[in-house]
PDB file of C-alpha atoms in Angstrom:
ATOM      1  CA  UNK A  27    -179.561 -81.432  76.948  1.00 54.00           C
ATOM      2  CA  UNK A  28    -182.869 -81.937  74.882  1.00 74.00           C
ATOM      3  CA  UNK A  29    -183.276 -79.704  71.832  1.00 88.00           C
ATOM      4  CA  UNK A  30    -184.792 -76.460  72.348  1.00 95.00           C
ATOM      5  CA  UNK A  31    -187.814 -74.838  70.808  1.00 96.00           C
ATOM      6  CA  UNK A  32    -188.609 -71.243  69.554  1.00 97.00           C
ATOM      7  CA  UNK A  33    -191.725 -69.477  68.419  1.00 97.00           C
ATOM      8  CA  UNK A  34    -191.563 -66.757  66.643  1.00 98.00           C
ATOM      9  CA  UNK A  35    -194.746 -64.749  66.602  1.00 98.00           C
ATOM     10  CA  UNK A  36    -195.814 -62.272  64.527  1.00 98.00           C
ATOM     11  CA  UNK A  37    -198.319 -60.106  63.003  1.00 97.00           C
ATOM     12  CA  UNK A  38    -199.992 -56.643  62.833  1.00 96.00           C
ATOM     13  CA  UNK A  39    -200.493 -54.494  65.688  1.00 93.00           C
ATOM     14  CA  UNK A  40    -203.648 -55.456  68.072  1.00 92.00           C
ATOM     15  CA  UNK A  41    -203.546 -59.143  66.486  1.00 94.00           C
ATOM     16  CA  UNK A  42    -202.833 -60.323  69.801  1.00 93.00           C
ATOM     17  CA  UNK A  43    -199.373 -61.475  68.981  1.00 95.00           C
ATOM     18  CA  UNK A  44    -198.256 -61.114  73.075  1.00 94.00           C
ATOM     19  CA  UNK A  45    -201.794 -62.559  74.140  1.00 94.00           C
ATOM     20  CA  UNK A  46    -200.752 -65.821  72.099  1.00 96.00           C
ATOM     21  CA  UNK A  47    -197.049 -65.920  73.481  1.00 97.00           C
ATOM     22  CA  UNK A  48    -198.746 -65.655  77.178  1.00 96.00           C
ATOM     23  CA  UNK A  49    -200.556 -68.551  76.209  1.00 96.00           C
ATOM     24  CA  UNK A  50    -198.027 -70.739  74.995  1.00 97.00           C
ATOM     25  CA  UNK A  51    -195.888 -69.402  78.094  1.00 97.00           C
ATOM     26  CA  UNK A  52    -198.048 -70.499  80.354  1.00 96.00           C
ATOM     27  CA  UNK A  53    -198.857 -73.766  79.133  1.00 96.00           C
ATOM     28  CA  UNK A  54    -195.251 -74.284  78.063  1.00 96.00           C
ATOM     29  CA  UNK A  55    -192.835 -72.617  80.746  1.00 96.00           C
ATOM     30  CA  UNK A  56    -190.916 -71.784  77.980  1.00 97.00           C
ATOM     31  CA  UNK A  57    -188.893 -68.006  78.277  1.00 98.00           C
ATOM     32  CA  UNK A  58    -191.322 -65.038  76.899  1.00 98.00           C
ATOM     33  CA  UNK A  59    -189.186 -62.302  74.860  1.00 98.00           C
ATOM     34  CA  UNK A  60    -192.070 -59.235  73.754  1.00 96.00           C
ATOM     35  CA  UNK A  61    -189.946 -56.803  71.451  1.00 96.00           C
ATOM     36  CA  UNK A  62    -191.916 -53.862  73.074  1.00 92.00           C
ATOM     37  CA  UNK A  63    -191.206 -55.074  76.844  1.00 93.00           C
ATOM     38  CA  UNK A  64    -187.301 -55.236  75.993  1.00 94.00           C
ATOM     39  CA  UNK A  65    -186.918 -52.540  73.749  1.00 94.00           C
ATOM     40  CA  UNK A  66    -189.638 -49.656  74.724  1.00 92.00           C
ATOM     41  CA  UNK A  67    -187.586 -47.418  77.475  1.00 94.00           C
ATOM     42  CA  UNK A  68    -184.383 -47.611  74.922  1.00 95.00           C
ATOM     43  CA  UNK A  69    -186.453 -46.780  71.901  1.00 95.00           C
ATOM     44  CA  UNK A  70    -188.119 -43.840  73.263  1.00 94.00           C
ATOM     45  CA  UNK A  71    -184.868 -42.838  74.996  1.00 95.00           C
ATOM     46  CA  UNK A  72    -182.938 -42.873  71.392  1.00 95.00           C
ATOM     47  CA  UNK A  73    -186.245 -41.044  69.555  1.00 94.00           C
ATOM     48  CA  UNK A  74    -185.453 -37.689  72.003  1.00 95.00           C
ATOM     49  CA  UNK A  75    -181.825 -38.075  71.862  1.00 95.00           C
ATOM     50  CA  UNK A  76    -182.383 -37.810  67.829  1.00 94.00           C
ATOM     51  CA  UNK A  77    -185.003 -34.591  68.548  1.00 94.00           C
ATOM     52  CA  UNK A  78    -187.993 -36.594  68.187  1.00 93.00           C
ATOM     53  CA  UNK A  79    -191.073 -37.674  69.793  1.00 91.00           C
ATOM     54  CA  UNK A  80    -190.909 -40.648  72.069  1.00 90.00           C
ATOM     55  CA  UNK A  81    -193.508 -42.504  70.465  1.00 88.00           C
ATOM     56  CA  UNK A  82    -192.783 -41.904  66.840  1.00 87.00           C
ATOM     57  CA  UNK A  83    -192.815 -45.483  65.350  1.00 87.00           C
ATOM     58  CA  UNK A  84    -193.648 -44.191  61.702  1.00 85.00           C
ATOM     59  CA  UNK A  85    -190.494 -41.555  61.555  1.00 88.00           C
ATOM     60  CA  UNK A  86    -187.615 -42.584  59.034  1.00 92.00           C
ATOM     61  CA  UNK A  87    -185.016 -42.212  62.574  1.00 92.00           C
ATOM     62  CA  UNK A  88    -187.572 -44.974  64.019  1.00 93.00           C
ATOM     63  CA  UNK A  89    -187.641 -47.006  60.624  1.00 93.00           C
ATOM     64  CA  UNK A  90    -184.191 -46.653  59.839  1.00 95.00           C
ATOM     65  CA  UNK A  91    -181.954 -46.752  62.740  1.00 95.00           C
ATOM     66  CA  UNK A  92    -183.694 -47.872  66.166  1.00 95.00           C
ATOM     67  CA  UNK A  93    -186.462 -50.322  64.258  1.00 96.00           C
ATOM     68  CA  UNK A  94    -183.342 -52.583  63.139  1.00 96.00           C
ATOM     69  CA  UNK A  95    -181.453 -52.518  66.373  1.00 96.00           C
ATOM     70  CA  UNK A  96    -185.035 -53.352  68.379  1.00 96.00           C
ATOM     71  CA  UNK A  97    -184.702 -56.965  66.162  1.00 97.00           C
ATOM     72  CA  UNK A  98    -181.331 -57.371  66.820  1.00 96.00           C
ATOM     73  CA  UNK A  99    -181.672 -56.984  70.831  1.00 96.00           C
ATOM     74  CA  UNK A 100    -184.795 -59.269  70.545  1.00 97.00           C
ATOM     75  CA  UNK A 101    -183.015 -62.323  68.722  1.00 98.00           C
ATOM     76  CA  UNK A 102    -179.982 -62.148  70.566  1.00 97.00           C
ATOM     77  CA  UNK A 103    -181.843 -62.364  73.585  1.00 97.00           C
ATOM     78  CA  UNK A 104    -183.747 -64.935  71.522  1.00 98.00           C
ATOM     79  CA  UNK A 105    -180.370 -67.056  70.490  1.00 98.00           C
ATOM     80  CA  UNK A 106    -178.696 -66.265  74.006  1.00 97.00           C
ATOM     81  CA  UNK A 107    -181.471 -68.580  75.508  1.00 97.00           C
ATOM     82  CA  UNK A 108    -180.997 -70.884  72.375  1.00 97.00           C
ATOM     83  CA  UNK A 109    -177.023 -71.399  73.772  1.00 96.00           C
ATOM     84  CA  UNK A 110    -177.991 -72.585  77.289  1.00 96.00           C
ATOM     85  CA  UNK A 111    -180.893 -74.728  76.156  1.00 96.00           C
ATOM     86  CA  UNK A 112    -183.798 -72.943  76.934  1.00 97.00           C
ATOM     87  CA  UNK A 113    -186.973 -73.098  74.720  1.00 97.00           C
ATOM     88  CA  UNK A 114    -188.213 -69.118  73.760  1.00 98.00           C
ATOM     89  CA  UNK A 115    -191.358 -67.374  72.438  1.00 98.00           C
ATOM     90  CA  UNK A 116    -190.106 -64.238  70.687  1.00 98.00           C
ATOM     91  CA  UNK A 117    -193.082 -61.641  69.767  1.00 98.00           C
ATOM     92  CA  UNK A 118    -192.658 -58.781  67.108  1.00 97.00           C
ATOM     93  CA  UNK A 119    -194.660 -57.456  64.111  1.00 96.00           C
ATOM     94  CA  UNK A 120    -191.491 -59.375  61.832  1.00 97.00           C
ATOM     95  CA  UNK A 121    -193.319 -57.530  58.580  1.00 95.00           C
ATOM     96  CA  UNK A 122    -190.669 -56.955  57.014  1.00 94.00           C
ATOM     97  CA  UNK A 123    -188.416 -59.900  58.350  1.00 96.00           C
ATOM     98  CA  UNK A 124    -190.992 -62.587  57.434  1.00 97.00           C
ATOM     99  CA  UNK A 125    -191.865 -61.478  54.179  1.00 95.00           C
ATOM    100  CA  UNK A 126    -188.056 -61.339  53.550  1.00 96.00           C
ATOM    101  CA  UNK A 127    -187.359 -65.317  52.471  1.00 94.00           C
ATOM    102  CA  UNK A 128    -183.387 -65.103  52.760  1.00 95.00           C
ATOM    103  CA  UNK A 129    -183.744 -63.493  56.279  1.00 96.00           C
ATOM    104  CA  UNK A 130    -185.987 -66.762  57.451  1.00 96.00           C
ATOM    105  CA  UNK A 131    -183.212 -68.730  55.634  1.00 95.00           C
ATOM    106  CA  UNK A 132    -180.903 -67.150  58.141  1.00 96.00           C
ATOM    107  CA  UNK A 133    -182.856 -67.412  60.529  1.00 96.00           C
ATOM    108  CA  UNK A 134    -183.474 -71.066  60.009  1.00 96.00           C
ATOM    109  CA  UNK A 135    -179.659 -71.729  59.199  1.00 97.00           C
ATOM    110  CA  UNK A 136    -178.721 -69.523  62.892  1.00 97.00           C
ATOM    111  CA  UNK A 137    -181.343 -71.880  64.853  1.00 97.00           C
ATOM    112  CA  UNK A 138    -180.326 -75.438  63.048  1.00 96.00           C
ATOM    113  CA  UNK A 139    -176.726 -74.161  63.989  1.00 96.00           C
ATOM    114  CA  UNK A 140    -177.727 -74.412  67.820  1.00 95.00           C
ATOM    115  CA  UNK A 141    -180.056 -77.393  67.166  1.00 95.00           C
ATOM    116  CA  UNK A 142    -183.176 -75.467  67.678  1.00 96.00           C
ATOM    117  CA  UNK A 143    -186.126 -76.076  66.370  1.00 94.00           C
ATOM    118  CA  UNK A 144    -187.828 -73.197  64.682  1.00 96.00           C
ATOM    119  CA  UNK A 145    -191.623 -72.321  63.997  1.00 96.00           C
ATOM    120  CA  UNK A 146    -193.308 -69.337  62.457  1.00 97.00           C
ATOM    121  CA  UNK A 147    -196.397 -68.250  63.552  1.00 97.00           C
ATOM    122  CA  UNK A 148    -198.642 -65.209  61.811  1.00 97.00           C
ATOM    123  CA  UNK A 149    -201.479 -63.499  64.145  1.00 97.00           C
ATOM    124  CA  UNK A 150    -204.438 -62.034  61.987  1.00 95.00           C
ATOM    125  CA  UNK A 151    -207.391 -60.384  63.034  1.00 94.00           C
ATOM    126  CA  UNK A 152    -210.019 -58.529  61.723  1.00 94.00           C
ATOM    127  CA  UNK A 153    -209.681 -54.489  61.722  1.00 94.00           C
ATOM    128  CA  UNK A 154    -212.414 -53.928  64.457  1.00 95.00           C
ATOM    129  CA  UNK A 155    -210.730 -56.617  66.865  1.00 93.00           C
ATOM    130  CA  UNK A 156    -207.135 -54.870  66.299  1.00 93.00           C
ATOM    131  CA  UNK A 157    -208.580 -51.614  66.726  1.00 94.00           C
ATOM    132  CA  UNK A 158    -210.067 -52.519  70.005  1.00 93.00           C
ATOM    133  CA  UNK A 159    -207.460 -54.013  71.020  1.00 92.00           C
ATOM    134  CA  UNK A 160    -205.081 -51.263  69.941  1.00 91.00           C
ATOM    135  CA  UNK A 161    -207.502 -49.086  72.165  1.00 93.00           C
ATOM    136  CA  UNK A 162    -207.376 -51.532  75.357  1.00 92.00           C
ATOM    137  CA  UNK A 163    -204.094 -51.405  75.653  1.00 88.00           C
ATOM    138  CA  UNK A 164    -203.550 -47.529  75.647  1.00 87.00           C
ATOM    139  CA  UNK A 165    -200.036 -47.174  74.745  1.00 87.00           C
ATOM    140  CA  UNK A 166    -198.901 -43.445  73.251  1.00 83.00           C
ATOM    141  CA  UNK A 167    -196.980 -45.161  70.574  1.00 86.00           C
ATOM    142  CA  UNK A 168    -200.092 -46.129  68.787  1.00 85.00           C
ATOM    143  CA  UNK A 169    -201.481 -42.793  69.290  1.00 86.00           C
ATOM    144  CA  UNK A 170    -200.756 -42.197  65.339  1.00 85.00           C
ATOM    145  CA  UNK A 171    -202.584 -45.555  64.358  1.00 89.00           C
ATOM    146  CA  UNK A 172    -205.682 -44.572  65.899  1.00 89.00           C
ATOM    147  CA  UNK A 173    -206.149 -40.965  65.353  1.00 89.00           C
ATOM    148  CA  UNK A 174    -205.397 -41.987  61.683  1.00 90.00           C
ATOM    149  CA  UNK A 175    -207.059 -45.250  61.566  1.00 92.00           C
ATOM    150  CA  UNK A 176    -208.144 -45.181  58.157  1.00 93.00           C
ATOM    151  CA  UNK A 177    -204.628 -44.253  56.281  1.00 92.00           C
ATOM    152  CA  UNK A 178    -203.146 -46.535  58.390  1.00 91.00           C
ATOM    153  CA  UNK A 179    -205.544 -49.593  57.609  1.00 92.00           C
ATOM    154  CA  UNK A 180    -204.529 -48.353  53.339  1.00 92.00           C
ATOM    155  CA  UNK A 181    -201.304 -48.494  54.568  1.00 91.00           C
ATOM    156  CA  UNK A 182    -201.054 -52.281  55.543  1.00 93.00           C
ATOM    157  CA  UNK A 183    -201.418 -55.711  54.427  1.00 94.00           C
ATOM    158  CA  UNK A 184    -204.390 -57.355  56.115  1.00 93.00           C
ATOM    159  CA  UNK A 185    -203.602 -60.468  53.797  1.00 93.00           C
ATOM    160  CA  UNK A 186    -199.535 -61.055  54.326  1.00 95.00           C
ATOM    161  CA  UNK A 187    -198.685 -64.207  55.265  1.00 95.00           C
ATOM    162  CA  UNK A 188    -194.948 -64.908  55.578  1.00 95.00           C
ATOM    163  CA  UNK A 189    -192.984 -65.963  52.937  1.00 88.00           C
ATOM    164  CA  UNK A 190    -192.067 -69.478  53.983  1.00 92.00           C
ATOM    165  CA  UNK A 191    -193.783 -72.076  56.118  1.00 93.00           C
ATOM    166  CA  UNK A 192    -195.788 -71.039  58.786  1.00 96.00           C
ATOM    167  CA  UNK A 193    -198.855 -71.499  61.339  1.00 95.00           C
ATOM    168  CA  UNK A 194    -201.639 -69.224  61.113  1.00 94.00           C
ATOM    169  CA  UNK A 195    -203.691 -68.162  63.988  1.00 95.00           C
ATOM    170  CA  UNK A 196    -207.207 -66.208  63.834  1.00 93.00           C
ATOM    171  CA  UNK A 197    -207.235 -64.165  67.089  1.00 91.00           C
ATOM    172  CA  UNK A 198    -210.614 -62.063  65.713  1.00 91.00           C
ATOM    173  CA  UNK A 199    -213.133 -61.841  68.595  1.00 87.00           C
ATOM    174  CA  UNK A 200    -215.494 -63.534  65.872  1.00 87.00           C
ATOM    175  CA  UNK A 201    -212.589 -66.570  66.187  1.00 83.00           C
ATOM    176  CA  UNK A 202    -214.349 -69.968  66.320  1.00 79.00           C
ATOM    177  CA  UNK A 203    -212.004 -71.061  68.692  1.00 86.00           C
ATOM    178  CA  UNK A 204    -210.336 -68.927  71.532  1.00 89.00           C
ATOM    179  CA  UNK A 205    -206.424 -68.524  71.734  1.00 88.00           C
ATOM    180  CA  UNK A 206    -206.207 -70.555  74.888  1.00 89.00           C
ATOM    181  CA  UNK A 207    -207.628 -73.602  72.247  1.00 91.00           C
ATOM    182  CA  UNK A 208    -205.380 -72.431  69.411  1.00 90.00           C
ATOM    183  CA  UNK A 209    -202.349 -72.285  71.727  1.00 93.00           C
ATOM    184  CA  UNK A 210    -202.715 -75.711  72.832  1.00 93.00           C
ATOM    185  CA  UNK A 211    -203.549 -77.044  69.330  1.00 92.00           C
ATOM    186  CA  UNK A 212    -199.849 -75.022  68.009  1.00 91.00           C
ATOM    187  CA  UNK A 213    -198.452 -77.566  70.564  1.00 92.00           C
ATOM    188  CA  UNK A 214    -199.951 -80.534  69.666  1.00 90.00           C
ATOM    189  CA  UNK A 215    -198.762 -79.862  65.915  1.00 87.00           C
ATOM    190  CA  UNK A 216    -195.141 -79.205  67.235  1.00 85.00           C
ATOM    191  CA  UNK A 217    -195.322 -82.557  69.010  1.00 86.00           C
ATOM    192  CA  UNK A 218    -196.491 -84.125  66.275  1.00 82.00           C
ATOM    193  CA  UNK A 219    -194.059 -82.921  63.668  1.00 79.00           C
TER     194      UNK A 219
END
């Protein structure tokens, strides 16, 4: 069995994190894990069972005890495919996982364990592409993002990198290159490493 491979994309909302993973599972055929696509019917599910509003993803119940669970279903999806030798692209925000260094360690430590191969990728975009994109995609949990745009923009990072060796990829519609190019060039660099 060759050694599998494993992406793990992040970045703010509307970067285009799951428009990069597309790419890459396209060109790849590697297994596509979205945090949202596994963990969005549960999430909202566990938000009314606590009394609160299915789409409240800025609540301390969200932040504190269905946020941490949501990671843990996504990377043991993520390590499940790991086990039988299949290569995975696993996309999240990972805020607060990649700017924590002795997660990545784990992280790192967990993947070497199963002789994966591990790379970190950060999606940034300007704050009119993410809006727009936030907007495209009409989903009610980022109804609070954009009918508070501005306190949310104070509220984040628009410079965090991770904490520990990663890719970066420009997805602003200003972008010189497209994502389809910056996909394929991610590849090459994993090939070549």
């Amino acid at each position: 069995m060759r050694m599998p491979n494993v992406f793990l994309i992040g970045g703010h909302a509307g970067s285009g994190k799951t428009e990069l993973s597309r790419a890459l599972a396209r060109l790849t055929g590697w297994a596509l894990l979205d945090k949202d696509t596994i963990s969005q019917p549960l999430t909202e599910a566990a938000l009314i069972a606590l009394g609160e509003s299915p789409v409240s993803r800025e609540s301390k119940s969200y932040r504190t005890l269905i946020r941490p669970r949501e990671y843990e279903a996504l990377l043991a999806a993520m390590y499940e495919n790991l086990r039988c030798g299949v290569s995975t692209i696993a996309a999240a925000p990972f805020l607060t996982e990649f700017a924590d260094s002795g997660w990545v360690r784990q992280l790192r430590a967990s993947c070497a364990e199963l002789s994966a191969s591990l790379r970190i990728v950060w999606v940034h975009c300007d704050p009119e592409t993410m809006q727009n994109r936030i907007k495209v995609r009409n989903q009610a949990r980022d109804s609070a993002k954009l009918s508070n745009w501005d306190s949310y923009l104070a509220g984040i990072d628009l410079g965090f990198r991770p904490a520990t060796a990663h890719d970066a990829i420009d997805n602003s519609a200003s972008s010189i290159e497209d994502v389809q190019s910056q996909a394929r060039a991610l590849l090459t660099r994993l090939r070549n490493d």
